[in-house]
PDB file of C-alpha atoms in Angstrom:
ATOM      1  CA  MET A1080     127.531 250.931  57.249  1.00  0.00           C
ATOM      2  CA  ASN A1081     129.501 250.853  60.395  1.00  0.00           C
ATOM      3  CA  PRO A1082     129.148 248.134  62.264  1.00  0.00           C
ATOM      4  CA  THR A1083     129.405 249.317  65.762  1.00  0.00           C
ATOM      5  CA  THR A1084     126.162 251.554  64.659  1.00  0.00           C
ATOM      6  CA  LEU A1085     124.433 248.296  63.474  1.00  0.00           C
ATOM      7  CA  SER A1086     125.247 246.097  66.428  1.00  0.00           C
ATOM      8  CA  THR A1087     124.157 249.238  68.792  1.00  0.00           C
ATOM      9  CA  LEU A1088     120.751 249.414  67.152  1.00  0.00           C
ATOM     10  CA  ALA A1089     120.349 245.310  67.536  1.00  0.00           C
ATOM     11  CA  ALA A1090     120.999 245.820  71.033  1.00  0.00           C
ATOM     12  CA  PHE A1091     118.606 248.708  71.817  1.00  0.00           C
ATOM     13  CA  PRO A1092     115.442 246.500  72.380  1.00  0.00           C
ATOM     14  CA  SER A1093     117.164 244.464  75.172  1.00  0.00           C
ATOM     15  CA  GLN A1094     118.616 247.785  76.312  1.00  0.00           C
ATOM     16  CA  LEU A1095     115.310 249.415  76.454  1.00  0.00           C
ATOM     17  CA  ALA A1096     113.583 246.919  78.419  1.00  0.00           C
ATOM     18  CA  ALA A1097     116.181 246.663  81.183  1.00  0.00           C
ATOM     19  CA  HIS A1098     116.377 250.376  81.283  1.00  0.00           C
ATOM     20  CA  TYR A1099     112.446 250.545  81.712  1.00  0.00           C
ATOM     21  CA  ALA A1100     112.416 247.483  84.039  1.00  0.00           C
ATOM     22  CA  ALA A1101     114.989 249.397  86.383  1.00  0.00           C
ATOM     23  CA  ILE A1102     112.315 251.998  87.233  1.00  0.00           C
ATOM     24  CA  PRO A1103     110.314 250.857  89.803  1.00  0.00           C
ATOM     25  CA  GLY A1104     106.693 250.233  89.341  1.00  0.00           C
ATOM     26  CA  ALA A1105     105.063 252.852  91.206  1.00  0.00           C
ATOM     27  CA  PHE A1106     106.799 255.335  89.447  1.00  0.00           C
ATOM     28  CA  ARG A1107     106.328 254.069  85.884  1.00  0.00           C
ATOM     29  CA  HIS A1108     103.852 256.714  85.138  1.00  0.00           C
ATOM     30  CA  TRP A1109     105.477 259.624  87.510  1.00  0.00           C
ATOM     31  CA  ALA A1110     106.256 262.674  86.149  1.00  0.00           C
ATOM     32  CA  PRO A1111     108.672 265.469  87.819  1.00  0.00           C
ATOM     33  CA  PRO A1112     107.636 268.540  89.287  1.00  0.00           C
ATOM     34  CA  SER A1113     109.811 270.120  86.282  1.00  0.00           C
ATOM     35  CA  TRP A1114     111.485 268.565  82.931  1.00  0.00           C
ATOM     36  CA  GLU A1115     114.267 270.987  83.271  1.00  0.00           C
ATOM     37  CA  GLY A1116     117.833 268.995  81.847  1.00  0.00           C
ATOM     38  CA  VAL A1117     115.627 265.911  80.761  1.00  0.00           C
ATOM     39  CA  PRO A1118     117.715 264.574  77.542  1.00  0.00           C
ATOM     40  CA  SER A1119     114.844 263.224  75.932  1.00  0.00           C
ATOM     41  CA  GLU A1120     111.066 263.865  75.115  1.00  0.00           C
ATOM     42  CA  ALA A1121     109.519 265.106  78.576  1.00  0.00           C
ATOM     43  CA  PHE A1122     107.636 261.640  78.756  1.00  0.00           C
ATOM     44  CA  THR A1123     107.280 259.452  81.465  1.00  0.00           C
ATOM     45  CA  ALA A1124     108.732 255.901  81.768  1.00  0.00           C
ATOM     46  CA  ILE A1125     105.539 254.355  79.878  1.00  0.00           C
ATOM     47  CA  GLU A1126     105.463 256.883  77.743  1.00  0.00           C
ATOM     48  CA  GLN A1127     109.416 256.966  76.609  1.00  0.00           C
ATOM     49  CA  LEU A1128     108.400 253.294  75.464  1.00  0.00           C
ATOM     50  CA  CYS A1129     105.439 254.352  72.894  1.00  0.00           C
ATOM     51  CA  HIS A1130     107.178 256.937  71.800  1.00  0.00           C
ATOM     52  CA  VAL A1131     110.359 255.098  70.713  1.00  0.00           C
ATOM     53  CA  ARG A1132     107.669 252.576  69.236  1.00  0.00           C
ATOM     54  CA  ASP A1133     105.887 254.909  67.177  1.00  0.00           C
ATOM     55  CA  ILE A1134     109.105 257.112  66.054  1.00  0.00           C
ATOM     56  CA  GLU A1135     110.400 253.600  64.881  1.00  0.00           C
ATOM     57  CA  ILE A1136     107.543 252.664  62.934  1.00  0.00           C
ATOM     58  CA  GLU A1137     105.730 255.717  61.877  1.00  0.00           C
ATOM     59  CA  GLY A1138     108.554 257.744  61.572  1.00  0.00           C
ATOM     60  CA  TYR A1139     111.983 255.890  60.266  1.00  0.00           C
ATOM     61  CA  HIS A1140     110.325 253.435  58.861  1.00  0.00           C
ATOM     62  CA  VAL A1141     108.829 255.718  56.390  1.00  0.00           C
ATOM     63  CA  ARG A1142     112.218 257.690  55.990  1.00  0.00           C
ATOM     64  CA  PHE A1143     114.299 255.006  55.126  1.00  0.00           C
ATOM     65  CA  ARG A1144     111.642 253.709  52.674  1.00  0.00           C
ATOM     66  CA  ARG A1145     111.077 257.427  51.177  1.00  0.00           C
ATOM     67  CA  THR A1146     114.829 257.688  50.896  1.00  0.00           C
ATOM     68  CA  LEU A1147     115.549 254.472  49.263  1.00  0.00           C
ATOM     69  CA  GLU A1148     112.638 255.023  46.832  1.00  0.00           C
ATOM     70  CA  GLU A1149     112.399 258.630  45.996  1.00  0.00           C
ATOM     71  CA  ARG A1150     114.703 261.316  44.513  1.00  0.00           C
ATOM     72  CA  ASN A1151     115.640 263.543  47.256  1.00  0.00           C
ATOM     73  CA  PRO A1152     112.598 263.834  49.771  1.00  0.00           C
ATOM     74  CA  THR A1153     111.743 266.084  52.445  1.00  0.00           C
ATOM     75  CA  LEU A1154     111.019 263.447  55.414  1.00  0.00           C
ATOM     76  CA  ALA A1155     108.550 265.107  57.860  1.00  0.00           C
ATOM     77  CA  SER A1156     109.570 265.528  61.738  1.00  0.00           C
ATOM     78  CA  ILE A1157     106.793 264.003  63.956  1.00  0.00           C
ATOM     79  CA  ASP A1158     105.501 266.131  66.917  1.00  0.00           C
ATOM     80  CA  SER A1159     105.440 263.336  69.446  1.00  0.00           C
ATOM     81  CA  GLU A1160     103.540 265.455  72.142  1.00  0.00           C
ATOM     82  CA  PRO A1161     100.011 265.493  70.659  1.00  0.00           C
ATOM     83  CA  LEU A1162     100.646 261.860  69.589  1.00  0.00           C
ATOM     84  CA  ALA A1163     101.084 260.794  73.030  1.00  0.00           C
ATOM     85  CA  ILE A1164      97.985 262.461  73.822  1.00  0.00           C
ATOM     86  CA  ALA A1165      95.754 260.989  71.096  1.00  0.00           C
ATOM     87  CA  ARG A1166      97.239 257.584  71.677  1.00  0.00           C
ATOM     88  CA  ALA A1167      96.947 257.828  75.436  1.00  0.00           C
ATOM     89  CA  TYR A1168     100.454 256.231  75.779  1.00  0.00           C
ATOM     90  CA  GLY A1169      99.995 256.416  79.824  1.00  0.00           C
ATOM     91  CA  MET A1170      97.366 254.109  79.370  1.00  0.00           C
ATOM     92  CA  ALA A1171      99.689 251.563  77.403  1.00  0.00           C
ATOM     93  CA  ASP A1172     100.648 248.047  78.356  1.00  0.00           C
ATOM     94  CA  ALA A1173     104.412 247.813  78.991  1.00  0.00           C
ATOM     95  CA  ALA A1174     105.398 244.230  77.620  1.00  0.00           C
ATOM     96  CA  LYS A1175     102.952 244.934  74.491  1.00  0.00           C
ATOM     97  CA  VAL A1176     104.750 247.780  73.694  1.00  0.00           C
ATOM     98  CA  LEU A1177     107.817 246.341  74.151  1.00  0.00           C
ATOM     99  CA  ALA A1178     106.862 243.558  71.849  1.00  0.00           C
ATOM    100  CA  GLU A1179     105.608 245.441  69.197  1.00  0.00           C
ATOM    101  CA  PHE A1180     109.007 247.488  69.353  1.00  0.00           C
ATOM    102  CA  ARG A1181     111.025 244.172  69.047  1.00  0.00           C
ATOM    103  CA  SER A1182     109.062 243.655  65.962  1.00  0.00           C
ATOM    104  CA  ALA A1183     109.692 247.188  64.376  1.00  0.00           C
ATOM    105  CA  ARG A1184     113.478 247.180  65.234  1.00  0.00           C
ATOM    106  CA  ALA A1185     113.708 243.645  63.477  1.00  0.00           C
ATOM    107  CA  GLN A1186     112.258 245.243  60.505  1.00  0.00           C
ATOM    108  CA  THR A1187     114.393 248.070  60.977  1.00  0.00           C
ATOM    109  CA  MET A1188     117.505 245.701  60.915  1.00  0.00           C
ATOM    110  CA  GLU A1189     116.037 243.748  58.004  1.00  0.00           C
ATOM    111  CA  ILE A1190     115.913 247.439  55.799  1.00  0.00           C
ATOM    112  CA  ILE A1191     119.387 248.796  57.032  1.00  0.00           C
ATOM    113  CA  SER A1192     121.587 245.717  57.676  1.00  0.00           C
ATOM    114  CA  ASN A1193     122.641 244.658  53.891  1.00  0.00           C
ATOM    115  CA  LEU A1194     122.562 248.280  52.489  1.00  0.00           C
ATOM    116  CA  SER A1195     124.998 248.919  49.146  1.00  0.00           C
ATOM    117  CA  ASP A1196     127.193 251.986  49.426  1.00  0.00           C
ATOM    118  CA  ALA A1197     124.936 253.539  46.602  1.00  0.00           C
ATOM    119  CA  GLN A1198     121.726 253.140  48.362  1.00  0.00           C
ATOM    120  CA  LEU A1199     123.574 254.243  51.803  1.00  0.00           C
ATOM    121  CA  ALA A1200     124.601 257.404  49.738  1.00  0.00           C
ATOM    122  CA  ARG A1201     121.063 258.354  48.825  1.00  0.00           C
ATOM    123  CA  THR A1202     120.059 261.516  49.896  1.00  0.00           C
ATOM    124  CA  ALA A1203     117.009 263.215  51.681  1.00  0.00           C
ATOM    125  CA  VAL A1204     116.196 266.525  53.641  1.00  0.00           C
ATOM    126  CA  PHE A1205     114.862 265.948  57.182  1.00  0.00           C
ATOM    127  CA  GLU A1206     112.737 268.456  58.909  1.00  0.00           C
ATOM    128  CA  GLY A1207     115.074 269.911  61.367  1.00  0.00           C
ATOM    129  CA  TYR A1208     118.069 268.632  60.563  1.00  0.00           C
ATOM    130  CA  GLY A1209     118.596 269.545  56.990  1.00  0.00           C
ATOM    131  CA  PRO A1210     120.184 267.819  53.903  1.00  0.00           C
ATOM    132  CA  LEU A1211     121.461 264.222  55.115  1.00  0.00           C
ATOM    133  CA  THR A1212     122.348 260.504  53.264  1.00  0.00           C
ATOM    134  CA  MET A1213     120.734 257.344  54.031  1.00  0.00           C
ATOM    135  CA  ARG A1214     123.756 256.812  56.383  1.00  0.00           C
ATOM    136  CA  SER A1215     123.078 260.187  58.371  1.00  0.00           C
ATOM    137  CA  LEU A1216     119.064 258.860  59.043  1.00  0.00           C
ATOM    138  CA  ILE A1217     120.772 255.483  60.573  1.00  0.00           C
ATOM    139  CA  HIS A1218     123.249 257.591  62.981  1.00  0.00           C
ATOM    140  CA  TYR A1219     120.438 259.987  64.012  1.00  0.00           C
ATOM    141  CA  LEU A1220     118.149 256.701  64.611  1.00  0.00           C
ATOM    142  CA  CYS A1221     121.118 255.660  66.820  1.00  0.00           C
ATOM    143  CA  SER A1222     121.512 258.757  68.705  1.00  0.00           C
ATOM    144  CA  HIS A1223     117.698 258.950  69.013  1.00  0.00           C
ATOM    145  CA  ASP A1224     117.931 255.416  70.792  1.00  0.00           C
ATOM    146  CA  GLN A1225     120.480 256.604  73.059  1.00  0.00           C
ATOM    147  CA  GLN A1226     118.780 259.803  74.001  1.00  0.00           C
ATOM    148  CA  HIS A1227     115.896 257.962  75.044  1.00  0.00           C
ATOM    149  CA  LEU A1228     118.266 255.295  77.443  1.00  0.00           C
ATOM    150  CA  ALA A1229     119.330 258.672  78.910  1.00  0.00           C
ATOM    151  CA  GLY A1230     116.076 259.959  79.437  1.00  0.00           C
ATOM    152  CA  LEU A1231     114.964 256.940  81.554  1.00  0.00           C
ATOM    153  CA  GLN A1232     117.881 257.275  83.546  1.00  0.00           C
ATOM    154  CA  TRP A1233     117.434 260.993  83.926  1.00  0.00           C
ATOM    155  CA  LEU A1234     113.796 259.809  85.086  1.00  0.00           C
ATOM    156  CA  ALA A1235     115.536 257.082  87.461  1.00  0.00           C
ATOM    157  CA  GLY A1236     117.775 259.846  89.379  1.00  0.00           C
ATOM    158  CA  LYS A1237     114.829 262.416  89.388  1.00  0.00           C
ATOM    159  CA  ILE A1238     112.693 259.223  91.010  1.00  0.00           C
ATOM    160  CA  ASP A1239     115.345 258.940  93.318  1.00  0.00           C
ATOM    161  CA  ALA A1240     115.955 262.123  94.326  1.00  0.00           C
ATOM    162  CA  SER A1241     111.974 262.553  95.050  1.00  0.00           C
ATOM    163  CA  THR A1242     112.309 260.237  97.722  1.00  0.00           C
ATOM    164  CA  ILE A1243     114.727 262.429  99.730  1.00  0.00           C
ATOM    165  CA  ARG A1244     113.050 263.671 103.180  1.00  0.00           C
ATOM    166  CA  ARG A1245     113.752 267.190 103.801  1.00  0.00           C
TER     167      ARG A1245
END
């Protein structure tokens, strides 16, 4: 697997925590009047953390396992908005969520760090993405991480813009 991708995935929990910490405390549950242009799902800062944690565990862990163990499985996409409502993401404790995510990402790194070329070439079909390999799936996880860092930065920009007095 590409070492840049692996190191980026390994560094993400610290980056996520730092980007979240950069959001002023009074705005961690804040939503802009419009989500137009958001580069991630339309989630508040705390909801972003919960989403990333749940997609790691219930999305990617399951997808990795199935791709490695089954013959060309179809991998489900997860509808995040109903999950956010059902699990009351907005009420979550950020420190707990970040700790759970760190643990989940450590498990991810154990799964993907030493895969053979044959394992990386295993195939699946991912709803919304189409046919892929295990290697593809790892790149998509890295892309997902980056989308959520961008989402937090986008929120920070919207938060700052909301303070302009007209």
